[in-house]
Amino acid sequence: MSESQTTFIMVKPDGVKRELVDEIIRRFESIGLTLISRRDITPSLELAETHYGIHKERPFFSEVVDFITSGPVVAMAWMGENAISEARKLIGATNWEEAEPGTIRADFARSIEENVIHGSDGEDTAAFELELWFPDGLES
């Protein structure tokens, strides 16, 4: 059963630096999702630590926070039928070497750390991340 959902997608600093944003947006549009809000921002330490808070006790926490605050990111809200699962399929596996051919990570990631993009992995995560990155609400 399909349902309309909104999901959070972020092009990470490596993707922005490599000028992949337009290509990534085109790919999401090509699977029928609609961009409803976009925010270009260099995340603060507080924002990054909150975003990755679930990993606070993990050894890589400080590395991901340092990376995500190292430059501008593009935070986006995408809407469409089964947006969360469809976006995850398009993004590909976190480990770029395991990502299916044709996915964003298979095509553009260079390492597990610099894997170009983040996408919400479920409805609760999407709600949390959308509220965190778009505190003034989503534009329509």
Coordinates of C-alpha atoms in Angstrom, one line a residue:
M1 CA 0.0 0.0 0.0
S2 CA 1.4 3.4 -0.9
E3 CA 1.1 6.5 1.1
S4 CA 2.2 10.1 0.7
Q5 CA 5.2 10.8 2.9
T6 CA 7.7 13.5 3.5
T7 CA 11.4 12.6 4.0
F8 CA 14.6 14.4 4.9
I9 CA 17.5 14.3 2.5
M10 CA 20.8 16.1 3.0
V11 CA 23.6 16.5 0.4
K12 CA 26.7 16.3 2.6
P13 CA 29.8 18.7 2.3
D14 CA 31.6 16.3 -0.1
G15 CA 28.6 16.3 -2.5
V16 CA 28.2 20.1 -2.3
K17 CA 32.0 20.6 -2.9
R18 CA 31.9 18.3 -5.9
E19 CA 28.9 20.2 -7.3
L20 CA 26.6 17.2 -7.3
V21 CA 23.5 18.9 -5.9
D22 CA 21.7 19.6 -9.2
E23 CA 22.3 16.0 -10.4
I24 CA 21.0 14.6 -7.1
I25 CA 17.9 16.8 -7.3
R26 CA 17.3 15.6 -10.8
R27 CA 17.5 12.0 -9.7
F28 CA 14.9 12.5 -6.9
E29 CA 12.6 14.3 -9.4
S30 CA 13.0 11.4 -11.9
I31 CA 11.5 8.9 -9.4
G32 CA 8.5 11.2 -8.9
L33 CA 9.3 12.9 -5.6
T34 CA 8.6 16.6 -5.2
L35 CA 11.0 19.0 -3.5
I36 CA 9.0 21.0 -1.0
S37 CA 11.7 22.8 1.0
R38 CA 15.4 23.4 0.7
R39 CA 17.9 25.0 3.0
D40 CA 21.6 25.6 2.2
I41 CA 23.5 25.8 5.4
T42 CA 26.8 25.1 7.1
P43 CA 25.6 23.2 10.2
S44 CA 26.5 24.4 13.6
L45 CA 28.2 22.1 16.1
E46 CA 24.9 22.0 18.1
L47 CA 22.8 21.1 15.0
A48 CA 25.3 18.3 13.9
E49 CA 25.5 16.8 17.4
T50 CA 21.7 16.8 17.7
H51 CA 21.3 15.2 14.2
Y52 CA 23.8 12.5 15.0
G53 CA 22.9 12.2 18.7
I54 CA 21.8 8.6 18.3
H55 CA 25.5 7.8 17.7
K56 CA 26.9 9.8 20.6
E57 CA 28.4 6.8 22.3
R58 CA 29.9 5.3 19.1
P59 CA 33.6 5.8 18.3
F60 CA 32.9 7.6 15.0
F61 CA 30.6 10.3 16.5
S62 CA 33.2 13.1 16.6
E63 CA 34.4 12.3 13.1
V64 CA 30.9 12.5 11.6
V65 CA 30.1 15.7 13.5
D66 CA 33.5 17.2 12.3
F67 CA 32.7 16.2 8.7
I68 CA 29.2 17.5 8.6
T69 CA 30.2 20.9 10.0
S70 CA 33.2 21.1 7.6
G71 CA 31.3 23.0 4.9
P72 CA 27.9 23.8 3.5
V73 CA 25.2 21.1 3.1
V74 CA 21.9 21.2 1.3
A75 CA 19.0 20.1 3.5
M76 CA 15.9 19.1 1.7
A77 CA 12.3 17.9 2.3
W78 CA 10.9 15.6 -0.4
M79 CA 7.3 14.5 -0.7
G80 CA 5.7 11.7 -2.6
E81 CA 4.3 8.2 -2.5
N82 CA 6.5 6.0 -0.2
A83 CA 9.0 8.8 -0.2
I84 CA 11.1 7.3 2.6
S85 CA 11.6 3.9 1.1
E86 CA 11.9 5.2 -2.5
A87 CA 14.6 7.7 -1.4
R88 CA 16.5 5.0 0.5
K89 CA 16.5 2.8 -2.7
L90 CA 17.8 5.7 -4.8
I91 CA 20.5 6.7 -2.2
G92 CA 21.9 3.2 -1.9
A93 CA 23.7 1.4 1.0
T94 CA 25.7 3.4 3.5
N95 CA 28.8 1.6 2.5
W96 CA 29.3 2.8 -1.0
E97 CA 31.1 -0.5 -2.0
E98 CA 27.8 -2.4 -1.2
A99 CA 25.5 0.1 -2.9
E100 CA 23.6 -1.1 -6.0
P101 CA 24.8 0.2 -9.4
G102 CA 22.9 3.3 -10.4
T103 CA 22.3 4.5 -6.8
I104 CA 23.7 7.9 -5.7
R105 CA 26.3 6.3 -3.4
A106 CA 27.4 3.7 -6.0
D107 CA 27.9 6.5 -8.6
F108 CA 29.4 9.3 -6.4
A109 CA 30.6 8.2 -3.0
R110 CA 34.4 7.8 -2.4
S111 CA 34.4 6.3 1.0
I112 CA 32.1 5.2 3.8
E113 CA 32.8 8.6 5.5
E114 CA 32.4 10.7 2.3
N115 CA 29.2 9.1 0.9
V116 CA 27.7 12.2 -0.5
I117 CA 24.2 12.0 1.0
H118 CA 22.0 11.3 4.0
G119 CA 18.4 10.2 4.0
S120 CA 15.9 9.4 6.8
D121 CA 15.5 5.7 7.4
G122 CA 11.9 5.7 8.8
E123 CA 8.9 7.9 9.6
D124 CA 10.0 8.8 13.1
T125 CA 13.5 9.7 11.9
A126 CA 12.1 11.8 9.1
A127 CA 9.8 13.7 11.5
F128 CA 12.7 14.3 13.9
E129 CA 15.1 15.4 11.1
L130 CA 12.6 17.6 9.3
E131 CA 11.8 19.4 12.5
L132 CA 15.4 19.8 13.4
W133 CA 16.6 21.1 10.0
F134 CA 13.5 23.2 9.2
P135 CA 12.5 24.7 12.6
D136 CA 10.4 27.3 11.0
G137 CA 8.4 24.7 9.1
L138 CA 8.4 23.5 5.5
E139 CA 7.8 25.9 2.7
S140 CA 5.0 25.0 0.3

